[in-house]
Coordinates of C-alpha atoms and ligand atoms in Angstrom, one line a residue:
M1 CA 7.1 3.3 18.7
Q2 CA 3.4 5.2 19.3
R3 CA 0.0 3.4 18.7
L4 CA -3.1 5.0 18.7
K5 CA -6.0 3.9 20.8
I6 CA -9.2 4.8 19.9
Q7 CA -12.6 3.8 21.9
G8 CA -15.1 4.1 19.0
N9 CA -18.8 5.6 18.6
Q10 CA -18.7 8.4 20.5
K11 CA -20.7 11.7 18.9
L12 CA -19.0 14.6 18.0
T13 CA -19.5 17.9 18.7
G14 CA -17.5 22.0 18.6
T15 CA -15.2 23.1 16.4
V16 CA -12.7 21.6 14.6
R17 CA -10.0 24.3 13.0
I18 CA -8.3 23.0 10.0
S19 CA -4.4 23.7 9.5
G20 CA -2.6 25.0 6.8
A21 CA -2.4 22.6 3.9
K22 CA 0.8 20.0 4.0
N23 CA 0.8 19.6 0.2
S24 CA 1.7 23.4 -0.1
A25 CA 3.6 23.6 2.5
V26 CA 6.2 21.1 1.5
A27 CA 6.5 23.3 -2.1
L28 CA 6.5 26.7 -0.8
I29 CA 9.7 25.8 2.1
P30 CA 11.7 24.6 -1.2
A31 CA 10.4 27.7 -3.1
A32 CA 12.0 30.0 -0.3
L33 CA 15.6 28.9 -1.6
L34 CA 14.8 30.5 -4.8
T35 CA 15.6 33.8 -3.1
S36 CA 18.9 35.2 -1.2
D37 CA 16.6 37.4 0.8
K38 CA 14.7 36.1 4.1
T39 CA 11.1 34.4 3.5
T40 CA 8.4 34.1 5.9
L41 CA 5.9 31.3 5.5
C42 CA 2.6 31.4 8.2
N43 CA -0.3 28.7 8.6
I44 CA 2.9 26.4 8.5
P45 CA 1.4 23.2 10.0
N46 CA 2.9 21.1 12.9
I47 CA 3.7 17.8 11.2
L48 CA 6.5 15.4 10.7
D49 CA 6.8 16.3 7.3
I50 CA 7.7 19.9 7.8
D51 CA 10.3 18.4 10.6
Y52 CA 12.0 16.8 7.4
L53 CA 12.0 19.6 5.2
E54 CA 13.3 21.8 8.3
K55 CA 16.1 19.3 8.3
T56 CA 16.9 19.5 4.7
L57 CA 17.1 23.6 5.1
N58 CA 19.2 23.0 7.6
Y59 CA 21.5 20.6 5.8
L60 CA 21.8 22.8 3.1
G61 CA 22.9 25.5 5.0
A62 CA 19.9 27.8 5.2
K63 CA 19.2 29.6 8.5
V64 CA 15.6 28.6 9.6
N65 CA 13.6 30.2 12.3
R66 CA 10.6 27.9 13.3
A67 CA 7.7 29.4 15.8
S68 CA 4.4 28.1 16.5
G69 CA 2.7 28.0 12.9
S70 CA 5.7 30.3 11.0
M71 CA 8.9 29.6 9.4
V72 CA 11.4 32.4 8.6
I73 CA 14.0 31.2 5.6
D74 CA 17.4 32.5 5.0
A75 CA 18.7 31.4 1.9
S76 CA 21.3 34.0 1.7
N77 CA 24.2 31.7 1.8
L78 CA 23.8 28.0 1.2
K79 CA 26.7 25.4 1.5
N80 CA 25.4 22.1 0.2
L81 CA 23.9 21.6 -3.4
E82 CA 23.5 17.6 -2.7
I83 CA 21.0 16.1 -0.5
P84 CA 21.6 13.1 0.9
E85 CA 19.3 9.7 1.0
E86 CA 18.3 9.7 5.0
L87 CA 16.5 12.9 4.2
S88 CA 15.2 12.3 0.4
S89 CA 13.6 9.4 1.4
K90 CA 11.3 10.7 4.2
L91 CA 9.1 12.2 1.6
R92 CA 7.9 12.8 -2.2
A93 CA 8.0 16.7 -1.9
S94 CA 11.9 16.5 -1.4
Y95 CA 12.5 16.5 -4.6
Y96 CA 11.4 20.1 -4.9
F97 CA 14.9 20.7 -3.7
M98 CA 16.1 19.4 -7.1
A99 CA 14.2 22.1 -8.8
V100 CA 14.9 25.2 -6.6
L101 CA 18.6 23.9 -6.5
L102 CA 18.7 23.6 -10.2
A103 CA 17.0 27.0 -10.5
R104 CA 19.5 29.2 -8.7
Y105 CA 22.8 27.3 -9.0
K106 CA 22.3 25.0 -12.2
Q107 CA 23.3 21.9 -10.3
V108 CA 21.8 19.5 -8.0
K109 CA 22.8 16.0 -6.5
M110 CA 19.8 14.1 -4.9
H111 CA 18.7 10.4 -4.6
F112 CA 15.0 9.0 -5.5
P113 CA 12.8 10.9 -3.3
G114 CA 10.5 8.8 -0.8
G115 CA 7.0 9.2 0.2
C116 CA 3.9 6.5 0.9
K117 CA 4.2 3.5 -1.0
I118 CA 0.7 3.9 -2.9
G119 CA 2.0 3.3 -6.2
S120 CA 5.2 3.2 -8.4
R121 CA 5.3 7.3 -8.5
P122 CA 7.9 7.7 -11.0
I123 CA 9.6 11.3 -11.4
D124 CA 10.2 11.2 -15.3
Q125 CA 7.7 13.7 -16.0
T126 CA 9.9 16.3 -13.8
L127 CA 13.3 15.4 -15.4
K128 CA 11.5 15.6 -19.2
A129 CA 10.9 19.2 -17.6
F130 CA 14.4 19.7 -16.5
K131 CA 15.7 17.9 -19.7
S132 CA 13.6 20.7 -21.9
L133 CA 14.9 23.5 -20.5
G134 CA 18.6 22.3 -20.8
A135 CA 19.6 20.5 -18.4
T136 CA 21.5 17.2 -18.3
V137 CA 20.6 14.6 -16.0
N138 CA 22.4 11.4 -14.9
E139 CA 21.2 8.9 -12.9
E140 CA 23.7 6.0 -11.1
N141 CA 22.1 3.6 -8.6
D142 CA 19.1 5.9 -8.1
I143 CA 21.6 8.7 -7.6
Y144 CA 20.5 11.7 -10.0
T145 CA 22.9 14.1 -11.2
I146 CA 21.3 17.2 -12.8
E147 CA 23.2 20.2 -14.2
A148 CA 22.7 23.5 -16.5
D149 CA 25.3 25.8 -18.0
K150 CA 22.0 27.9 -18.9
L151 CA 18.2 27.0 -18.3
I152 CA 16.2 28.5 -21.1
G153 CA 12.4 29.2 -21.4
S154 CA 10.9 26.0 -23.5
E155 CA 7.5 24.4 -24.0
I156 CA 6.9 21.3 -21.6
K157 CA 4.0 18.8 -22.6
L158 CA 3.0 17.0 -19.5
D159 CA 2.0 13.1 -20.2
M160 CA 0.0 13.3 -17.3
P161 CA -1.1 16.2 -15.2
S162 CA 1.1 15.4 -12.5
V163 CA 0.8 17.8 -9.4
G164 CA 4.7 17.0 -8.6
A165 CA 5.9 17.6 -12.2
T166 CA 4.1 21.0 -12.6
I167 CA 5.4 22.6 -9.5
N168 CA 9.0 21.2 -10.1
A169 CA 8.3 22.8 -13.7
I170 CA 7.2 26.3 -12.3
L171 CA 10.2 26.3 -9.7
V172 CA 12.9 25.4 -12.3
A173 CA 11.4 27.9 -15.2
V174 CA 10.9 31.2 -12.9
L175 CA 14.7 32.3 -12.8
A176 CA 15.2 30.9 -16.7
E177 CA 15.8 32.9 -19.6
G178 CA 12.8 33.5 -21.7
T179 CA 9.4 31.3 -21.5
T180 CA 8.2 28.5 -20.6
I181 CA 5.0 26.9 -21.2
I182 CA 3.4 23.8 -19.5
K183 CA 0.9 22.2 -21.2
N184 CA -1.6 19.3 -19.5
A185 CA -0.7 20.6 -16.0
A186 CA -2.2 19.8 -12.7
K187 CA -5.0 22.5 -11.2
E188 CA -4.8 21.7 -7.8
P189 CA -5.2 24.6 -5.3
E190 CA -1.6 24.1 -4.3
I191 CA -0.4 24.8 -7.4
S192 CA -2.0 28.3 -7.3
D193 CA -0.9 29.0 -3.8
L194 CA 2.7 28.2 -4.9
V195 CA 2.1 30.6 -7.5
S196 CA 0.5 33.5 -5.6
M197 CA 3.9 33.3 -3.5
L198 CA 5.9 33.5 -6.5
K199 CA 4.3 36.4 -7.8
K200 CA 4.9 38.4 -4.2
M201 CA 8.6 37.5 -4.8
G202 CA 8.6 38.8 -8.4
A203 CA 7.8 36.0 -10.6
K204 CA 5.5 36.3 -13.7
I205 CA 3.0 33.4 -14.4
T206 CA 0.0 33.4 -15.6
G207 CA -2.6 30.4 -16.1
D208 CA -2.4 28.6 -12.9
G209 CA -5.8 26.6 -12.0
T210 CA -6.1 26.3 -16.0
E211 CA -4.4 23.3 -18.0
E212 CA -1.6 25.9 -19.5
I213 CA 0.6 27.6 -17.3
T214 CA 2.9 30.2 -18.9
I215 CA 6.2 31.3 -16.7
Y216 CA 7.9 34.2 -18.0
G217 CA 11.6 34.1 -16.2
V218 CA 12.9 36.5 -14.2
K219 CA 16.6 37.2 -13.4
E220 CA 15.9 36.9 -9.3
L221 CA 13.4 37.0 -6.9
T222 CA 12.9 38.6 -3.6
G223 CA 11.7 37.6 -0.2
C224 CA 8.4 37.6 1.0
N225 CA 5.4 37.1 3.3
H226 CA 2.8 34.5 2.8
D227 CA 0.0 32.5 4.5
I228 CA -0.2 28.9 3.4
I229 CA -3.9 27.9 2.1
P230 CA -6.5 25.3 4.7
D231 CA -5.7 21.9 3.9
R232 CA -8.0 20.9 1.6
I233 CA -7.5 16.7 2.7
E234 CA -7.7 17.6 6.3
T235 CA -11.3 19.6 5.6
G236 CA -12.3 16.6 3.7
T237 CA -11.2 14.1 6.5
Y238 CA -13.0 16.0 9.2
T239 CA -16.1 16.7 6.9
I240 CA -16.1 12.8 6.4
I241 CA -15.9 12.1 10.2
G242 CA -18.7 14.5 10.9
A243 CA -21.3 13.0 8.3
L244 CA -20.8 9.8 10.4
L245 CA -20.3 11.6 13.7
G246 CA -20.9 15.1 14.0
N247 CA -23.7 16.8 16.1
Y248 CA -23.3 20.1 15.2
L249 CA -19.5 19.7 14.4
K250 CA -17.9 23.4 12.8
I251 CA -15.2 22.9 10.3
D252 CA -13.7 25.8 10.5
N253 CA -10.9 27.8 8.4
I254 CA -11.8 26.1 5.1
V255 CA -12.0 26.8 1.1
P256 CA -15.6 25.3 0.6
E257 CA -14.7 25.5 -3.4
H258 CA -11.7 23.2 -2.7
I259 CA -13.7 20.5 -1.0
K260 CA -16.7 20.9 -3.5
S261 CA -16.5 17.5 -5.0
L262 CA -17.0 16.0 -1.6
T263 CA -19.1 18.1 -0.4
D264 CA -21.7 17.5 -3.8
A265 CA -21.2 13.5 -3.1
L266 CA -21.9 13.8 0.4
E267 CA -25.6 15.9 -0.4
S268 CA -26.2 13.4 -3.0
M269 CA -26.0 10.8 -0.2
G270 CA -28.4 12.5 1.9
S271 CA -25.5 14.3 4.5
D272 CA -26.9 17.1 6.7
L273 CA -24.3 19.8 5.4
E274 CA -24.7 23.8 5.8
I275 CA -21.9 25.3 3.7
H276 CA -20.6 28.7 4.7
D277 CA -18.0 31.1 3.5
D278 CA -15.2 29.8 5.4
Y279 CA -16.7 27.0 7.6
L280 CA -19.6 24.2 7.4
I281 CA -21.5 22.3 9.9
I282 CA -22.5 18.5 9.6
N283 CA -24.6 16.3 11.6
S284 CA -24.5 12.8 10.9
S285 CA -27.5 11.4 8.9
K286 CA -28.6 7.9 7.1
L287 CA -26.3 7.8 4.1
N288 CA -27.1 6.4 0.7
A289 CA -24.6 4.3 -1.5
I290 CA -23.1 6.2 -4.3
S291 CA -20.6 5.2 -7.0
L292 CA -17.2 7.8 -7.7
E293 CA -14.0 7.5 -9.0
T294 CA -10.8 9.5 -8.1
S295 CA -9.4 12.4 -10.8
G296 CA -7.0 15.2 -10.7
Y297 CA -8.4 18.6 -9.0
P298 CA -11.4 19.8 -9.6
G299 CA -12.6 16.2 -9.4
F300 CA -12.5 13.8 -6.0
P301 CA -9.2 14.0 -5.0
T302 CA -7.2 10.5 -4.3
D303 CA -6.1 11.4 -1.2
L304 CA -9.9 11.0 -0.1
Q305 CA -10.7 8.0 -1.5
Q306 CA -9.5 5.5 1.3
P307 CA -11.4 8.2 4.0
F308 CA -14.0 7.9 2.0
V309 CA -14.4 4.3 1.7
S310 CA -14.8 4.0 5.4
L311 CA -17.8 6.2 5.3
L312 CA -19.2 4.2 2.3
T313 CA -19.3 1.0 4.5
Q314 CA -21.8 3.2 6.6
A315 CA -23.9 3.8 3.6
K316 CA -26.8 2.0 2.6
G317 CA -26.4 -0.1 -0.4
K318 CA -23.7 -0.9 -3.0
S319 CA -21.2 1.6 -3.2
T320 CA -18.4 1.5 -5.8
M321 CA -14.9 3.7 -5.4
T322 CA -12.3 3.3 -8.4
E323 CA -9.2 4.7 -8.0
T324 CA -7.7 5.9 -10.8
I325 CA -4.1 7.6 -10.0
Y326 CA -2.7 5.3 -7.8
E327 CA -1.8 1.7 -8.4
N328 CA -1.6 0.7 -4.6
R329 CA -4.3 2.6 -2.8
F330 CA -6.2 -0.1 -1.3
M331 CA -4.2 -1.1 1.6
N332 CA -6.5 -0.1 4.2
I333 CA -9.2 -2.2 2.4
P334 CA -8.2 -6.0 4.7
Y335 CA -8.1 -4.1 8.0
L336 CA -11.6 -2.6 7.1
N337 CA -12.8 -5.8 6.4
K338 CA -11.0 -7.2 9.3
M339 CA -13.4 -4.8 11.4
G340 CA -16.7 -6.0 9.8
A341 CA -16.7 -4.1 6.6
S342 CA -17.7 -5.9 3.5
I343 CA -15.4 -4.4 0.6
H344 CA -14.6 -6.7 -2.6
T345 CA -11.5 -5.0 -5.1
E346 CA -11.3 -6.0 -8.4
N347 CA -8.4 -4.1 -10.5
K348 CA -9.1 -0.4 -9.8
T349 CA -12.6 -0.7 -8.1
A350 CA -13.4 -1.2 -4.5
T351 CA -17.4 -2.5 -4.2
I352 CA -18.7 -1.9 -0.5
L353 CA -21.7 -3.3 0.5
G354 CA -23.1 -1.2 3.9
P355 CA -24.0 -0.5 6.3
T356 CA -22.1 -2.8 8.4
K357 CA -21.5 -2.6 11.9
L358 CA -17.8 -2.2 12.6
T359 CA -16.0 -3.9 15.9
G360 CA -12.6 -2.6 16.9
K361 CA -9.2 -4.4 16.2
E362 CA -5.6 -4.4 15.7
V363 CA -4.8 -2.5 12.3
V364 CA -1.8 -0.9 11.0
A365 CA -1.6 2.6 9.2
T366 CA 0.1 1.3 6.0
D367 CA 0.3 4.9 4.7
L368 CA -1.1 8.5 5.2
R369 CA -4.3 8.3 4.3
A370 CA -4.7 4.7 5.1
G371 CA -4.2 5.7 8.6
A372 CA -7.1 8.3 8.4
S373 CA -9.5 5.9 6.8
L374 CA -8.8 3.6 9.9
L375 CA -8.6 6.3 12.2
I376 CA -12.2 7.1 11.0
A377 CA -13.6 3.4 10.9
G378 CA -12.3 3.5 14.8
L379 CA -14.3 6.4 15.5
V380 CA -17.1 4.4 14.0
A381 CA -16.4 1.2 15.5
N382 CA -18.0 -0.6 18.6
G383 CA -15.3 -1.1 21.1
E384 CA -11.3 -0.4 21.1
T385 CA -9.3 0.1 18.1
I386 CA -5.6 0.0 18.2
I387 CA -3.7 1.7 15.0
T388 CA -0.1 1.1 14.8
E389 CA 2.7 2.3 12.3
I390 CA 1.0 5.9 13.2
N391 CA 4.6 7.9 11.9
H392 CA 2.9 7.4 8.2
L393 CA -0.2 9.7 9.8
L394 CA 1.4 12.1 12.1
R395 CA 3.2 12.9 8.5
G396 CA 0.3 14.4 7.5
Y397 CA -2.1 15.5 10.2
E398 CA -1.8 18.2 12.4
E399 CA -2.4 17.7 16.2
I400 CA -4.9 14.9 14.9
V401 CA -5.2 13.6 19.0
E402 CA -5.9 17.2 20.3
K403 CA -8.0 18.0 17.9
L404 CA -10.3 14.6 18.1
T405 CA -10.3 14.9 21.6
N406 CA -11.8 18.4 22.3
I407 CA -14.8 17.7 20.2
G408 CA -15.5 14.4 22.1
A409 CA -13.2 11.6 20.6
K410 CA -11.9 8.8 23.1
I411 CA -8.5 8.5 21.4
E412 CA -5.1 8.9 22.6
I413 CA -1.2 7.7 21.7
E414 CA 0.7 5.4 23.4
E415 CA 4.3 4.8 23.6
I416 CA 5.2 1.1 23.3
Ligands
EPU1 N1 3.4 10.3 -12.2 C1 4.2 9.5 -13.4 N2 5.3 10.4 -13.5 C2 5.8 11.7 -13.1 C3 4.5 11.9 -12.2 C4 3.5 11.6 -11.5 O1 4.0 8.7 -13.9 O2 6.8 12.0 -13.6 C5 2.3 9.5 -11.9 C6 2.1 8.8 -10.7 O3 3.1 8.2 -10.4 C7 0.7 9.0 -10.4 C8 0.2 10.1 -10.7 O4 1.3 10.5 -11.9 O5 0.1 8.1 -10.9 C9 -0.2 11.4 -10.0 O6 0.9 11.8 -9.5 P1 1.5 13.4 -9.2 O7 2.6 13.5 -9.9 O8 0.2 14.1 -9.3 O9 1.7 13.3 -7.6 P2 2.6 13.5 -6.4 O10 2.8 15.0 -7.0 O11 3.4 12.8 -6.5 C10 0.9 15.1 -4.9 C11 0.5 14.8 -3.3 C12 -0.1 13.2 -3.3 C13 -1.6 13.2 -4.2 C14 -1.0 13.4 -5.7 C15 -2.8 13.7 -6.6 C16 2.3 16.3 -2.8 C17 3.6 16.0 -1.8 N3 1.6 15.1 -2.9 O12 2.0 13.7 -5.3 O13 -0.4 13.7 -2.0 O14 -2.0 12.1 -4.2 O15 -0.3 14.6 -5.4 O16 -3.4 14.8 -6.1 O17 2.0 17.2 -3.2 C18 -1.0 12.8 0.5 O18 -1.0 13.8 0.8 O19 -1.2 11.8 1.2 C19 -0.4 12.5 -1.3 C20 -0.1 11.2 -1.4

């Protein structure tokens, strides 16, 4: 078991280079199974989620050549169309394999996917998409058997703009006969990254980044080379750290538009921030309270909600944060309060009174972004913070200890 030890309250200076986006990579890797050609993906983050996907690719029979930051996938000969529970339970994105195997082989068997326990996270919208293209879905004891004689394009109206259902609908429709229209689609940049890769492979898709995506099915796809976009949530996490502790901290390799909701919020709170084409510079400054709520892109991302609440403990006045996407994404808050924060939650809203001094304590990373929230609190706090269950954190942030050490943080992983 590993735990993270942080000596807080150090000023941070230098450059952090942002890695490839986790939530793009986890969709683009399964997408490589849509062709029997070789696909090369670059800018792959070195995180636990990718290790799990690599294991799944191996299990299915794909040949994988992973080097630093890249992955070559050769899916010419797949031998399994079933994903065992020990692999599917590791991460939510394992259900993208459902869509690609269904699209290419017209059958797949898989357990309910895993992922952070931040809400109920049903998969009904994905199943609705599969069914509307002609697949049958049988569920017994959480095992889904999905089959189709033919997949035929149709109109899919999602009940909510789900990122995963939009991705699964695109993945299954690219090789279907005829045209599929996804209405009420999610607009997240990771979806546009997937569409850009699929277009290189020969797919015909329009409308990504809007509420209506149209996919004109093609008979086959070819291999391609694709660079994954920078991770906007990692960008946001380090930007938040910079707003609290930065001393001319440079966050490099970013797409500023992808984190506009965050930088707009920081600027209105009084943060000292300079935004350039593909980097930003940030200094710590006195911050004022703000009220925000999470929503789908381009709104304030739920994945930055927990890290941002840590920042709000240092802002002057009464802030509120309303979580509209997940029912259970406040599990960091009892630990922030243990460290000295003054946060009260009622239903979907957390009310934060600040600024409060934080003191290092032993805390638990209950999920990925809760881990990021506690890491930020630990960096700000006086004294030593110990974070346990950091496997959640390591699932999503590449070389987090190295990146923070390079800019002056006192942080280490301990084996216990
Ligand atoms: N929902 C349903 N039915 C569905 C699908 C979703 O009710 O069939 C609900 C969910 O329960 C949730 C909401 O719709 O309340 C949004 O869920 P969505 O499907 O958009 O989320 P996801 O695809 O499961 C991805 C990211 C999450 C991120 C969300 C929202 C990946 C692998 N995961 O999840 O990332 O929070 O979109 O932006 O891309 C993270 O990185 O920490 C993380 C949890």
